[in-house]
PDB file of N, CA and C in Angstrom:
ATOM      1  N   MET A 239       0.858  -1.197  -0.009  1.00  0.00           N
ATOM      2  CA  MET A 239      -0.020  -0.024   0.012  1.00  0.00           C
ATOM      3  C   MET A 239       0.861   1.218  -0.009  1.00  0.00           C
ATOM      4  N   MET A 240       1.932   1.207   0.826  1.00  0.00           N
ATOM      5  CA  MET A 240       2.818   2.326   0.904  1.00  0.00           C
ATOM      6  C   MET A 240       3.473   2.553  -0.493  1.00  0.00           C
ATOM      7  N   ASP A 241       3.815   1.496  -1.189  1.00  0.00           N
ATOM      8  CA  ASP A 241       4.449   1.623  -2.492  1.00  0.00           C
ATOM      9  C   ASP A 241       3.521   2.361  -3.448  1.00  0.00           C
ATOM     10  N   ILE A 242       2.265   2.055  -3.434  1.00  0.00           N
ATOM     11  CA  ILE A 242       1.256   2.733  -4.282  1.00  0.00           C
ATOM     12  C   ILE A 242       1.223   4.198  -3.939  1.00  0.00           C
ATOM     13  N   ILE A 243       1.162   4.528  -2.680  1.00  0.00           N
ATOM     14  CA  ILE A 243       1.066   5.925  -2.288  1.00  0.00           C
ATOM     15  C   ILE A 243       2.357   6.658  -2.604  1.00  0.00           C
ATOM     16  N   TYR A 244       3.525   6.041  -2.391  1.00  0.00           N
ATOM     17  CA  TYR A 244       4.798   6.672  -2.763  1.00  0.00           C
ATOM     18  C   TYR A 244       4.817   6.931  -4.252  1.00  0.00           C
ATOM     19  N   ARG A 245       4.409   5.938  -5.034  1.00  0.00           N
ATOM     20  CA  ARG A 245       4.422   6.050  -6.514  1.00  0.00           C
ATOM     21  C   ARG A 245       3.528   7.165  -6.988  1.00  0.00           C
ATOM     22  N   ASP A 246       2.291   7.201  -6.447  1.00  0.00           N
ATOM     23  CA  ASP A 246       1.332   8.176  -6.904  1.00  0.00           C
ATOM     24  C   ASP A 246       1.395   9.520  -6.185  1.00  0.00           C
ATOM     25  N   GLY A 247       2.065   9.488  -5.026  1.00  0.00           N
ATOM     26  CA  GLY A 247       2.156  10.745  -4.267  1.00  0.00           C
ATOM     27  C   GLY A 247       0.971  10.976  -3.332  1.00  0.00           C
ATOM     28  N   ARG A 248      -0.172  10.435  -3.640  1.00  0.00           N
ATOM     29  CA  ARG A 248      -1.376  10.515  -2.850  1.00  0.00           C
ATOM     30  C   ARG A 248      -2.378   9.506  -3.403  1.00  0.00           C
ATOM     31  N   ALA A 249      -3.269   9.052  -2.559  1.00  0.00           N
ATOM     32  CA  ALA A 249      -4.289   8.081  -3.073  1.00  0.00           C
ATOM     33  C   ALA A 249      -5.378   7.904  -2.007  1.00  0.00           C
ATOM     34  N   THR A 250      -6.539   7.588  -2.477  1.00  0.00           N
ATOM     35  CA  THR A 250      -7.647   7.233  -1.632  1.00  0.00           C
ATOM     36  C   THR A 250      -7.637   5.739  -1.404  1.00  0.00           C
ATOM     37  N   ALA A 251      -8.415   5.268  -0.465  1.00  0.00           N
ATOM     38  CA  ALA A 251      -8.468   3.834  -0.196  1.00  0.00           C
ATOM     39  C   ALA A 251      -8.889   3.078  -1.438  1.00  0.00           C
ATOM     40  N   ILE A 252      -9.904   3.558  -2.133  1.00  0.00           N
ATOM     41  CA  ILE A 252     -10.328   2.828  -3.350  1.00  0.00           C
ATOM     42  C   ILE A 252      -9.282   2.823  -4.441  1.00  0.00           C
ATOM     43  N   GLU A 253      -8.475   3.916  -4.539  1.00  0.00           N
ATOM     44  CA  GLU A 253      -7.384   3.942  -5.530  1.00  0.00           C
ATOM     45  C   GLU A 253      -6.314   2.944  -5.142  1.00  0.00           C
ATOM     46  N   VAL A 254      -6.000   2.842  -3.878  1.00  0.00           N
ATOM     47  CA  VAL A 254      -5.024   1.853  -3.431  1.00  0.00           C
ATOM     48  C   VAL A 254      -5.552   0.442  -3.775  1.00  0.00           C
ATOM     49  N   LEU A 255      -6.779   0.206  -3.457  1.00  0.00           N
ATOM     50  CA  LEU A 255      -7.428  -1.132  -3.708  1.00  0.00           C
ATOM     51  C   LEU A 255      -7.322  -1.441  -5.185  1.00  0.00           C
ATOM     52  N   ASP A 256      -7.702  -0.487  -6.074  1.00  0.00           N
ATOM     53  CA  ASP A 256      -7.718  -0.704  -7.482  1.00  0.00           C
ATOM     54  C   ASP A 256      -6.317  -1.004  -8.051  1.00  0.00           C
ATOM     55  N   ARG A 257      -5.314  -0.499  -7.421  1.00  0.00           N
ATOM     56  CA  ARG A 257      -3.905  -0.660  -7.928  1.00  0.00           C
ATOM     57  C   ARG A 257      -3.194  -1.884  -7.405  1.00  0.00           C
ATOM     58  N   MET A 258      -3.832  -2.587  -6.456  1.00  0.00           N
ATOM     59  CA  MET A 258      -3.233  -3.790  -5.865  1.00  0.00           C
ATOM     60  C   MET A 258      -3.432  -5.012  -6.747  1.00  0.00           C
ATOM     61  N   VAL A 259      -2.414  -5.818  -6.867  1.00  0.00           N
ATOM     62  CA  VAL A 259      -2.466  -7.026  -7.718  1.00  0.00           C
ATOM     63  C   VAL A 259      -3.468  -8.035  -7.099  1.00  0.00           C
ATOM     64  N   LYS A 260      -3.284  -8.351  -5.825  1.00  0.00           N
ATOM     65  CA  LYS A 260      -4.210  -9.285  -5.122  1.00  0.00           C
ATOM     66  C   LYS A 260      -4.769  -8.555  -3.949  1.00  0.00           C
ATOM     67  N   PRO A 261      -5.763  -7.721  -4.182  1.00  0.00           N
ATOM     68  CA  PRO A 261      -6.238  -6.889  -3.066  1.00  0.00           C
ATOM     69  C   PRO A 261      -7.055  -7.635  -2.034  1.00  0.00           C
ATOM     70  N   PRO A 262      -6.924  -7.200  -0.765  1.00  0.00           N
ATOM     71  CA  PRO A 262      -7.834  -7.724   0.267  1.00  0.00           C
ATOM     72  C   PRO A 262      -9.169  -6.998   0.158  1.00  0.00           C
ATOM     73  N   SER A 263      -9.985  -7.089   1.101  1.00  0.00           N
ATOM     74  CA  SER A 263     -11.276  -6.385   1.066  1.00  0.00           C
ATOM     75  C   SER A 263     -11.026  -4.857   1.247  1.00  0.00           C
ATOM     76  N   TYR A 264     -12.012  -4.105   0.821  1.00  0.00           N
ATOM     77  CA  TYR A 264     -11.963  -2.637   0.932  1.00  0.00           C
ATOM     78  C   TYR A 264     -11.814  -2.246   2.421  1.00  0.00           C
ATOM     79  N   SER A 265     -12.499  -2.940   3.299  1.00  0.00           N
ATOM     80  CA  SER A 265     -12.412  -2.575   4.726  1.00  0.00           C
ATOM     81  C   SER A 265     -10.997  -2.903   5.274  1.00  0.00           C
ATOM     82  N   ALA A 266     -10.379  -3.933   4.763  1.00  0.00           N
ATOM     83  CA  ALA A 266      -8.984  -4.221   5.202  1.00  0.00           C
ATOM     84  C   ALA A 266      -8.034  -3.160   4.713  1.00  0.00           C
ATOM     85  N   VAL A 267      -8.235  -2.680   3.479  1.00  0.00           N
ATOM     86  CA  VAL A 267      -7.395  -1.594   2.980  1.00  0.00           C
ATOM     87  C   VAL A 267      -7.546  -0.330   3.907  1.00  0.00           C
ATOM     88  N   ARG A 268      -8.776   0.026   4.135  1.00  0.00           N
ATOM     89  CA  ARG A 268      -9.034   1.183   4.990  1.00  0.00           C
ATOM     90  C   ARG A 268      -8.469   0.986   6.394  1.00  0.00           C
ATOM     91  N   ALA A 269      -8.621  -0.161   6.929  1.00  0.00           N
ATOM     92  CA  ALA A 269      -8.045  -0.385   8.309  1.00  0.00           C
ATOM     93  C   ALA A 269      -6.537  -0.309   8.303  1.00  0.00           C
ATOM     94  N   THR A 270      -5.913  -0.850   7.273  1.00  0.00           N
ATOM     95  CA  THR A 270      -4.452  -0.810   7.181  1.00  0.00           C
ATOM     96  C   THR A 270      -3.982   0.652   6.967  1.00  0.00           C
ATOM     97  N   LEU A 271      -4.665   1.428   6.128  1.00  0.00           N
ATOM     98  CA  LEU A 271      -4.312   2.817   5.973  1.00  0.00           C
ATOM     99  C   LEU A 271      -4.438   3.588   7.291  1.00  0.00           C
ATOM    100  N   ARG A 272      -5.451   3.287   8.049  1.00  0.00           N
ATOM    101  CA  ARG A 272      -5.673   3.952   9.373  1.00  0.00           C
ATOM    102  C   ARG A 272      -4.525   3.614  10.268  1.00  0.00           C
ATOM    103  N   ILE A 273      -4.080   2.305  10.301  1.00  0.00           N
ATOM    104  CA  ILE A 273      -3.026   1.913  11.125  1.00  0.00           C
ATOM    105  C   ILE A 273      -1.676   2.609  10.704  1.00  0.00           C
ATOM    106  N   LEU A 274      -1.455   2.665   9.376  1.00  0.00           N
ATOM    107  CA  LEU A 274      -0.266   3.347   8.888  1.00  0.00           C
ATOM    108  C   LEU A 274      -0.280   4.837   9.281  1.00  0.00           C
ATOM    109  N   GLU A 275      -1.436   5.416   9.306  1.00  0.00           N
ATOM    110  CA  GLU A 275      -1.571   6.816   9.698  1.00  0.00           C
ATOM    111  C   GLU A 275      -1.290   6.934  11.217  1.00  0.00           C
ATOM    112  N   GLU A 276      -1.828   6.013  12.020  1.00  0.00           N
ATOM    113  CA  GLU A 276      -1.561   6.045  13.464  1.00  0.00           C
ATOM    114  C   GLU A 276      -0.104   5.880  13.796  1.00  0.00           C
ATOM    115  N   LYS A 277       0.598   5.093  12.976  1.00  0.00           N
ATOM    116  CA  LYS A 277       2.002   4.852  13.210  1.00  0.00           C
ATOM    117  C   LYS A 277       2.868   5.988  12.681  1.00  0.00           C
ATOM    118  N   GLY A 278       2.276   6.942  12.009  1.00  0.00           N
ATOM    119  CA  GLY A 278       3.031   8.120  11.552  1.00  0.00           C
ATOM    120  C   GLY A 278       3.617   8.020  10.172  1.00  0.00           C
ATOM    121  N   HIS A 279       3.161   7.012   9.400  1.00  0.00           N
ATOM    122  CA  HIS A 279       3.694   6.804   8.048  1.00  0.00           C
ATOM    123  C   HIS A 279       2.900   7.648   7.023  1.00  0.00           C
ATOM    124  N   LEU A 280       1.662   7.898   7.341  1.00  0.00           N
ATOM    125  CA  LEU A 280       0.754   8.573   6.424  1.00  0.00           C
ATOM    126  C   LEU A 280       0.002   9.714   7.144  1.00  0.00           C
ATOM    127  N   ARG A 281      -0.557  10.577   6.401  1.00  0.00           N
ATOM    128  CA  ARG A 281      -1.533  11.546   6.889  1.00  0.00           C
ATOM    129  C   ARG A 281      -2.665  11.583   5.875  1.00  0.00           C
ATOM    130  N   HIS A 282      -3.798  12.144   6.263  1.00  0.00           N
ATOM    131  CA  HIS A 282      -4.829  12.310   5.226  1.00  0.00           C
ATOM    132  C   HIS A 282      -5.349  13.700   5.119  1.00  0.00           C
ATOM    133  N   GLU A 283      -5.856  13.987   3.980  1.00  0.00           N
ATOM    134  CA  GLU A 283      -6.628  15.204   3.746  1.00  0.00           C
ATOM    135  C   GLU A 283      -8.077  14.805   3.392  1.00  0.00           C
ATOM    136  N   THR A 284      -8.959  15.630   3.736  1.00  0.00           N
ATOM    137  CA  THR A 284     -10.368  15.359   3.363  1.00  0.00           C
ATOM    138  C   THR A 284     -10.710  15.985   2.020  1.00  0.00           C
ATOM    139  N   ASP A 285     -11.312  15.200   1.104  1.00  0.00           N
ATOM    140  CA  ASP A 285     -11.750  15.648  -0.158  1.00  0.00           C
ATOM    141  C   ASP A 285     -13.222  15.246  -0.267  1.00  0.00           C
ATOM    142  N   GLY A 286     -14.108  16.131   0.159  1.00  0.00           N
ATOM    143  CA  GLY A 286     -15.534  15.780   0.278  1.00  0.00           C
ATOM    144  C   GLY A 286     -15.704  14.740   1.327  1.00  0.00           C
ATOM    145  N   THR A 287     -16.163  13.585   0.948  1.00  0.00           N
ATOM    146  CA  THR A 287     -16.387  12.457   1.938  1.00  0.00           C
ATOM    147  C   THR A 287     -15.213  11.510   1.888  1.00  0.00           C
ATOM    148  N   ARG A 288     -14.224  11.751   1.027  1.00  0.00           N
ATOM    149  CA  ARG A 288     -13.126  10.814   0.915  1.00  0.00           C
ATOM    150  C   ARG A 288     -11.909  11.302   1.689  1.00  0.00           C
ATOM    151  N   TYR A 289     -11.123  10.313   2.144  1.00  0.00           N
ATOM    152  CA  TYR A 289      -9.782  10.634   2.729  1.00  0.00           C
ATOM    153  C   TYR A 289      -8.726  10.355   1.615  1.00  0.00           C
ATOM    154  N   VAL A 290      -7.934  11.337   1.443  1.00  0.00           N
ATOM    155  CA  VAL A 290      -6.823  11.215   0.502  1.00  0.00           C
ATOM    156  C   VAL A 290      -5.535  11.061   1.345  1.00  0.00           C
ATOM    157  N   TYR A 291      -4.871   9.918   1.171  1.00  0.00           N
ATOM    158  CA  TYR A 291      -3.674   9.634   2.005  1.00  0.00           C
ATOM    159  C   TYR A 291      -2.412  10.103   1.282  1.00  0.00           C
ATOM    160  N   LEU A 292      -1.495  10.659   2.118  1.00  0.00           N
ATOM    161  CA  LEU A 292      -0.215  11.173   1.629  1.00  0.00           C
ATOM    162  C   LEU A 292       0.889  10.636   2.563  1.00  0.00           C
ATOM    163  N   PRO A 293       2.043  10.312   1.982  1.00  0.00           N
ATOM    164  CA  PRO A 293       3.141   9.826   2.869  1.00  0.00           C
ATOM    165  C   PRO A 293       3.744  10.912   3.714  1.00  0.00           C
ATOM    166  N   ILE A 294       4.115  10.572   4.909  1.00  0.00           N
ATOM    167  CA  ILE A 294       4.766  11.520   5.795  1.00  0.00           C
ATOM    168  C   ILE A 294       6.281  11.260   5.795  1.00  0.00           C
ATOM    169  N   VAL A 295       6.652  10.015   5.920  1.00  0.00           N
ATOM    170  CA  VAL A 295       8.056   9.665   5.934  1.00  0.00           C
ATOM    171  C   VAL A 295       8.564   9.331   4.560  1.00  0.00           C
ATOM    172  N   THR A 296       9.873   9.548   4.314  1.00  0.00           N
ATOM    173  CA  THR A 296      10.442   9.195   2.977  1.00  0.00           C
ATOM    174  C   THR A 296      10.437   7.683   2.789  1.00  0.00           C
ATOM    175  N   ARG A 297      10.475   7.319   1.558  1.00  0.00           N
ATOM    176  CA  ARG A 297      10.555   5.905   1.175  1.00  0.00           C
ATOM    177  C   ARG A 297      11.781   5.227   1.879  1.00  0.00           C
ATOM    178  N   GLU A 298      12.891   5.969   1.915  1.00  0.00           N
ATOM    179  CA  GLU A 298      14.125   5.429   2.488  1.00  0.00           C
ATOM    180  C   GLU A 298      13.953   5.190   4.022  1.00  0.00           C
ATOM    181  N   ARG A 299      13.318   6.136   4.689  1.00  0.00           N
ATOM    182  CA  ARG A 299      13.111   5.957   6.109  1.00  0.00           C
ATOM    183  C   ARG A 299      12.142   4.801   6.406  1.00  0.00           C
ATOM    184  N   ALA A 300      11.105   4.621   5.576  1.00  0.00           N
ATOM    185  CA  ALA A 300      10.186   3.543   5.709  1.00  0.00           C
ATOM    186  C   ALA A 300      10.896   2.219   5.449  1.00  0.00           C
ATOM    187  N   GLN A 301      11.758   2.153   4.449  1.00  0.00           N
ATOM    188  CA  GLN A 301      12.529   0.943   4.175  1.00  0.00           C
ATOM    189  C   GLN A 301      13.427   0.559   5.340  1.00  0.00           C
ATOM    190  N   ARG A 302      14.086   1.590   5.945  1.00  0.00           N
ATOM    191  CA  ARG A 302      14.972   1.350   7.077  1.00  0.00           C
ATOM    192  C   ARG A 302      14.157   0.815   8.267  1.00  0.00           C
ATOM    193  N   SER A 303      12.985   1.397   8.497  1.00  0.00           N
ATOM    194  CA  SER A 303      12.125   0.974   9.609  1.00  0.00           C
ATOM    195  C   SER A 303      11.663  -0.454   9.385  1.00  0.00           C
ATOM    196  N   ALA A 304      11.254  -0.769   8.168  1.00  0.00           N
ATOM    197  CA  ALA A 304      10.806  -2.144   7.909  1.00  0.00           C
ATOM    198  C   ALA A 304      11.946  -3.162   8.020  1.00  0.00           C
ATOM    199  N   LEU A 305      13.129  -2.801   7.513  1.00  0.00           N
ATOM    200  CA  LEU A 305      14.297  -3.671   7.675  1.00  0.00           C
ATOM    201  C   LEU A 305      14.649  -3.876   9.092  1.00  0.00           C
ATOM    202  N   ASP A 306      14.683  -2.802   9.894  1.00  0.00           N
ATOM    203  CA  ASP A 306      14.988  -2.969  11.306  1.00  0.00           C
ATOM    204  C   ASP A 306      13.942  -3.881  12.003  1.00  0.00           C
ATOM    205  N   HIS A 307      12.709  -3.740  11.670  1.00  0.00           N
ATOM    206  CA  HIS A 307      11.680  -4.631  12.234  1.00  0.00           C
ATOM    207  C   HIS A 307      11.940  -6.077  11.792  1.00  0.00           C
ATOM    208  N   LEU A 308      12.203  -6.278  10.544  1.00  0.00           N
ATOM    209  CA  LEU A 308      12.457  -7.606  10.017  1.00  0.00           C
ATOM    210  C   LEU A 308      13.678  -8.222  10.742  1.00  0.00           C
ATOM    211  N   LEU A 309      14.732  -7.485  10.848  1.00  0.00           N
ATOM    212  CA  LEU A 309      15.981  -7.983  11.557  1.00  0.00           C
ATOM    213  C   LEU A 309      15.692  -8.415  12.967  1.00  0.00           C
ATOM    214  N   THR A 310      15.018  -7.556  13.734  1.00  0.00           N
ATOM    215  CA  THR A 310      14.755  -7.833  15.157  1.00  0.00           C
ATOM    216  C   THR A 310      13.718  -8.943  15.329  1.00  0.00           C
ATOM    217  N   THR A 311      12.677  -8.930  14.483  1.00  0.00           N
ATOM    218  CA  THR A 311      11.581  -9.907  14.663  1.00  0.00           C
ATOM    219  C   THR A 311      11.907 -11.283  14.197  1.00  0.00           C
ATOM    220  N   PHE A 312      12.601 -11.420  13.026  1.00  0.00           N
ATOM    221  CA  PHE A 312      12.819 -12.736  12.484  1.00  0.00           C
ATOM    222  C   PHE A 312      14.268 -13.236  12.449  1.00  0.00           C
ATOM    223  N   PHE A 313      15.243 -12.350  12.645  1.00  0.00           N
ATOM    224  CA  PHE A 313      16.619 -12.759  12.425  1.00  0.00           C
ATOM    225  C   PHE A 313      17.528 -12.395  13.588  1.00  0.00           C
ATOM    226  N   ASN A 314      16.919 -12.137  14.781  1.00  0.00           N
ATOM    227  CA  ASN A 314      17.722 -11.851  15.988  1.00  0.00           C
ATOM    228  C   ASN A 314      18.871 -10.855  15.723  1.00  0.00           C
ATOM    229  N   ASN A 315      18.548  -9.796  14.945  1.00  0.00           N
ATOM    230  CA  ASN A 315      19.491  -8.723  14.582  1.00  0.00           C
ATOM    231  C   ASN A 315      20.722  -9.261  13.820  1.00  0.00           C
ATOM    232  N   SER A 316      20.561 -10.329  13.097  1.00  0.00           N
ATOM    233  CA  SER A 316      21.657 -10.912  12.337  1.00  0.00           C
ATOM    234  C   SER A 316      21.612 -10.617  10.856  1.00  0.00           C
ATOM    235  N   ALA A 317      22.490  -9.762  10.363  1.00  0.00           N
ATOM    236  CA  ALA A 317      22.488  -9.421   8.963  1.00  0.00           C
ATOM    237  C   ALA A 317      22.865 -10.650   8.145  1.00  0.00           C
ATOM    238  N   SER A 318      23.772 -11.482   8.682  1.00  0.00           N
ATOM    239  CA  SER A 318      24.145 -12.700   7.937  1.00  0.00           C
ATOM    240  C   SER A 318      22.930 -13.689   7.844  1.00  0.00           C
ATOM    241  N   GLY A 319      22.077 -13.649   8.825  1.00  0.00           N
ATOM    242  CA  GLY A 319      20.863 -14.466   8.793  1.00  0.00           C
ATOM    243  C   GLY A 319      19.960 -14.067   7.664  1.00  0.00           C
ATOM    244  N   VAL A 320      19.827 -12.731   7.476  1.00  0.00           N
ATOM    245  CA  VAL A 320      19.018 -12.231   6.373  1.00  0.00           C
ATOM    246  C   VAL A 320      19.610 -12.612   5.019  1.00  0.00           C
ATOM    247  N   VAL A 321      20.926 -12.435   4.890  1.00  0.00           N
ATOM    248  CA  VAL A 321      21.579 -12.766   3.620  1.00  0.00           C
ATOM    249  C   VAL A 321      21.437 -14.291   3.383  1.00  0.00           C
ATOM    250  N   ALA A 322      21.640 -15.085   4.378  1.00  0.00           N
ATOM    251  CA  ALA A 322      21.477 -16.560   4.214  1.00  0.00           C
ATOM    252  C   ALA A 322      20.078 -16.879   3.737  1.00  0.00           C
ATOM    253  N   ALA A 323      19.052 -16.239   4.335  1.00  0.00           N
ATOM    254  CA  ALA A 323      17.672 -16.521   3.941  1.00  0.00           C
ATOM    255  C   ALA A 323      17.446 -16.078   2.488  1.00  0.00           C
ATOM    256  N   LEU A 324      18.046 -14.976   2.075  1.00  0.00           N
ATOM    257  CA  LEU A 324      17.895 -14.530   0.703  1.00  0.00           C
ATOM    258  C   LEU A 324      18.551 -15.527  -0.262  1.00  0.00           C
ATOM    259  N   LEU A 325      19.738 -16.021   0.084  1.00  0.00           N
ATOM    260  CA  LEU A 325      20.459 -16.893  -0.784  1.00  0.00           C
ATOM    261  C   LEU A 325      19.722 -18.254  -0.841  1.00  0.00           C
ATOM    262  N   ASP A 326      18.960 -18.643   0.157  1.00  0.00           N
ATOM    263  CA  ASP A 326      18.243 -19.904   0.135  1.00  0.00           C
ATOM    264  C   ASP A 326      16.875 -19.759  -0.446  1.00  0.00           C
ATOM    265  N   SER A 327      16.489 -18.575  -0.764  1.00  0.00           N
ATOM    266  CA  SER A 327      15.140 -18.268  -1.298  1.00  0.00           C
ATOM    267  C   SER A 327      14.948 -18.906  -2.633  1.00  0.00           C
ATOM    268  N   PRO A 328      13.732 -19.375  -2.917  1.00  0.00           N
ATOM    269  CA  PRO A 328      13.357 -19.943  -4.226  1.00  0.00           C
ATOM    270  C   PRO A 328      13.586 -18.931  -5.400  1.00  0.00           C
ATOM    271  N   SER A 329      13.337 -17.683  -5.101  1.00  0.00           N
ATOM    272  CA  SER A 329      13.585 -16.606  -6.093  1.00  0.00           C
ATOM    273  C   SER A 329      15.047 -16.196  -5.943  1.00  0.00           C
ATOM    274  N   SER A 330      15.980 -17.083  -6.474  1.00  0.00           N
ATOM    275  CA  SER A 330      17.383 -16.976  -6.168  1.00  0.00           C
ATOM    276  C   SER A 330      17.945 -15.608  -6.576  1.00  0.00           C
ATOM    277  N   VAL A 331      19.091 -15.326  -5.971  1.00  0.00           N
ATOM    278  CA  VAL A 331      19.830 -14.102  -6.249  1.00  0.00           C
ATOM    279  C   VAL A 331      20.601 -14.302  -7.529  1.00  0.00           C
ATOM    280  N   SER A 332      20.520 -13.317  -8.413  1.00  0.00           N
ATOM    281  CA  SER A 332      21.273 -13.412  -9.686  1.00  0.00           C
ATOM    282  C   SER A 332      22.788 -13.251  -9.505  1.00  0.00           C
ATOM    283  N   ALA A 333      23.521 -13.701 -10.493  1.00  0.00           N
ATOM    284  CA  ALA A 333      24.957 -13.504 -10.423  1.00  0.00           C
ATOM    285  C   ALA A 333      25.376 -12.032 -10.331  1.00  0.00           C
ATOM    286  N   GLN A 334      24.596 -11.167 -11.023  1.00  0.00           N
ATOM    287  CA  GLN A 334      24.897  -9.752 -10.972  1.00  0.00           C
ATOM    288  C   GLN A 334      24.646  -9.223  -9.540  1.00  0.00           C
ATOM    289  N   GLU A 335      23.549  -9.649  -8.930  1.00  0.00           N
ATOM    290  CA  GLU A 335      23.302  -9.193  -7.561  1.00  0.00           C
ATOM    291  C   GLU A 335      24.300  -9.678  -6.587  1.00  0.00           C
ATOM    292  N   LEU A 336      24.793 -10.917  -6.790  1.00  0.00           N
ATOM    293  CA  LEU A 336      25.853 -11.455  -5.968  1.00  0.00           C
ATOM    294  C   LEU A 336      27.158 -10.574  -6.051  1.00  0.00           C
ATOM    295  N   GLU A 337      27.441 -10.183  -7.264  1.00  0.00           N
ATOM    296  CA  GLU A 337      28.630  -9.318  -7.503  1.00  0.00           C
ATOM    297  C   GLU A 337      28.402  -7.971  -6.853  1.00  0.00           C
ATOM    298  N   GLU A 338      27.198  -7.420  -6.970  1.00  0.00           N
ATOM    299  CA  GLU A 338      26.909  -6.130  -6.343  1.00  0.00           C
ATOM    300  C   GLU A 338      27.046  -6.211  -4.838  1.00  0.00           C
ATOM    301  N   LEU A 339      26.556  -7.333  -4.249  1.00  0.00           N
ATOM    302  CA  LEU A 339      26.712  -7.527  -2.813  1.00  0.00           C
ATOM    303  C   LEU A 339      28.096  -7.646  -2.388  1.00  0.00           C
ATOM    304  N   LYS A 340      28.905  -8.371  -3.190  1.00  0.00           N
ATOM    305  CA  LYS A 340      30.351  -8.506  -2.886  1.00  0.00           C
ATOM    306  C   LYS A 340      31.033  -7.118  -2.859  1.00  0.00           C
ATOM    307  N   GLN A 341      30.722  -6.313  -3.857  1.00  0.00           N
ATOM    308  CA  GLN A 341      31.292  -4.959  -3.947  1.00  0.00           C
ATOM    309  C   GLN A 341      30.866  -4.134  -2.727  1.00  0.00           C
ATOM    310  N   MET A 342      29.588  -4.232  -2.305  1.00  0.00           N
ATOM    311  CA  MET A 342      29.136  -3.454  -1.151  1.00  0.00           C
ATOM    312  C   MET A 342      29.850  -3.911   0.120  1.00  0.00           C
ATOM    313  N   ILE A 343      30.048  -5.209   0.250  1.00  0.00           N
ATOM    314  CA  ILE A 343      30.763  -5.729   1.439  1.00  0.00           C
ATOM    315  C   ILE A 343      32.216  -5.280   1.426  1.00  0.00           C
ATOM    316  N   ASP A 344      32.857  -5.344   0.244  1.00  0.00           N
ATOM    317  CA  ASP A 344      34.233  -4.806   0.179  1.00  0.00           C
ATOM    318  C   ASP A 344      34.348  -3.357   0.490  1.00  0.00           C
ATOM    319  N   GLN A 345      33.383  -2.563   0.017  1.00  0.00           N
ATOM    320  CA  GLN A 345      33.380  -1.135   0.341  1.00  0.00           C
ATOM    321  C   GLN A 345      33.169  -0.859   1.830  1.00  0.00           C
ATOM    322  N   ALA A 346      32.239  -1.631   2.428  1.00  0.00           N
ATOM    323  CA  ALA A 346      31.969  -1.498   3.847  1.00  0.00           C
ATOM    324  C   ALA A 346      33.214  -1.817   4.662  1.00  0.00           C
ATOM    325  N   ARG A 347      33.955  -2.833   4.252  1.00  0.00           N
ATOM    326  CA  ARG A 347      35.203  -3.208   4.949  1.00  0.00           C
ATOM    327  C   ARG A 347      36.217  -2.084   4.851  1.00  0.00           C
ATOM    328  N   LYS A 348      36.339  -1.508   3.665  1.00  0.00           N
ATOM    329  CA  LYS A 348      37.283  -0.428   3.442  1.00  0.00           C
ATOM    330  C   LYS A 348      36.952   0.801   4.369  1.00  0.00           C
ATOM    331  N   GLU A 349      35.660   1.020   4.577  1.00  0.00           N
ATOM    332  CA  GLU A 349      35.191   2.115   5.396  1.00  0.00           C
ATOM    333  C   GLU A 349      35.179   1.786   6.882  1.00  0.00           C
ATOM    334  N   GLY A 350      35.499   0.558   7.213  1.00  0.00           N
ATOM    335  CA  GLY A 350      35.547   0.133   8.603  1.00  0.00           C
ATOM    336  C   GLY A 350      34.179  -0.144   9.203  1.00  0.00           C
ATOM    337  N   ARG A 351      33.204  -0.450   8.379  1.00  0.00           N
ATOM    338  CA  ARG A 351      31.861  -0.749   8.884  1.00  0.00           C
ATOM    339  C   ARG A 351      31.659  -2.247   9.094  1.00  0.00           C
TER     340      ARG A 351
END
């Protein structure tokens, strides 16, 4: 849902629903948008009887927050655990992506990270 709102810049619940590949119910979309608003990811403006949702946080900040949650919830704060899960994934990592990861790791080492 956030991806749709980031891409369009703003969207109503019905617009989000219409753009989803496998959408849940309309009420589930509205509930999720409300939760995202409560968590500070979105805000809304009123347009007649409709709520138009707009992002508050940048895509990068939202990605970092989601990654942090994923790390702590499923991987016990282990970056290597995440990478291992990606490498074991049925949607395998391409040779080009592996090379890009290697370069990122080499750069991080050079920078002392």
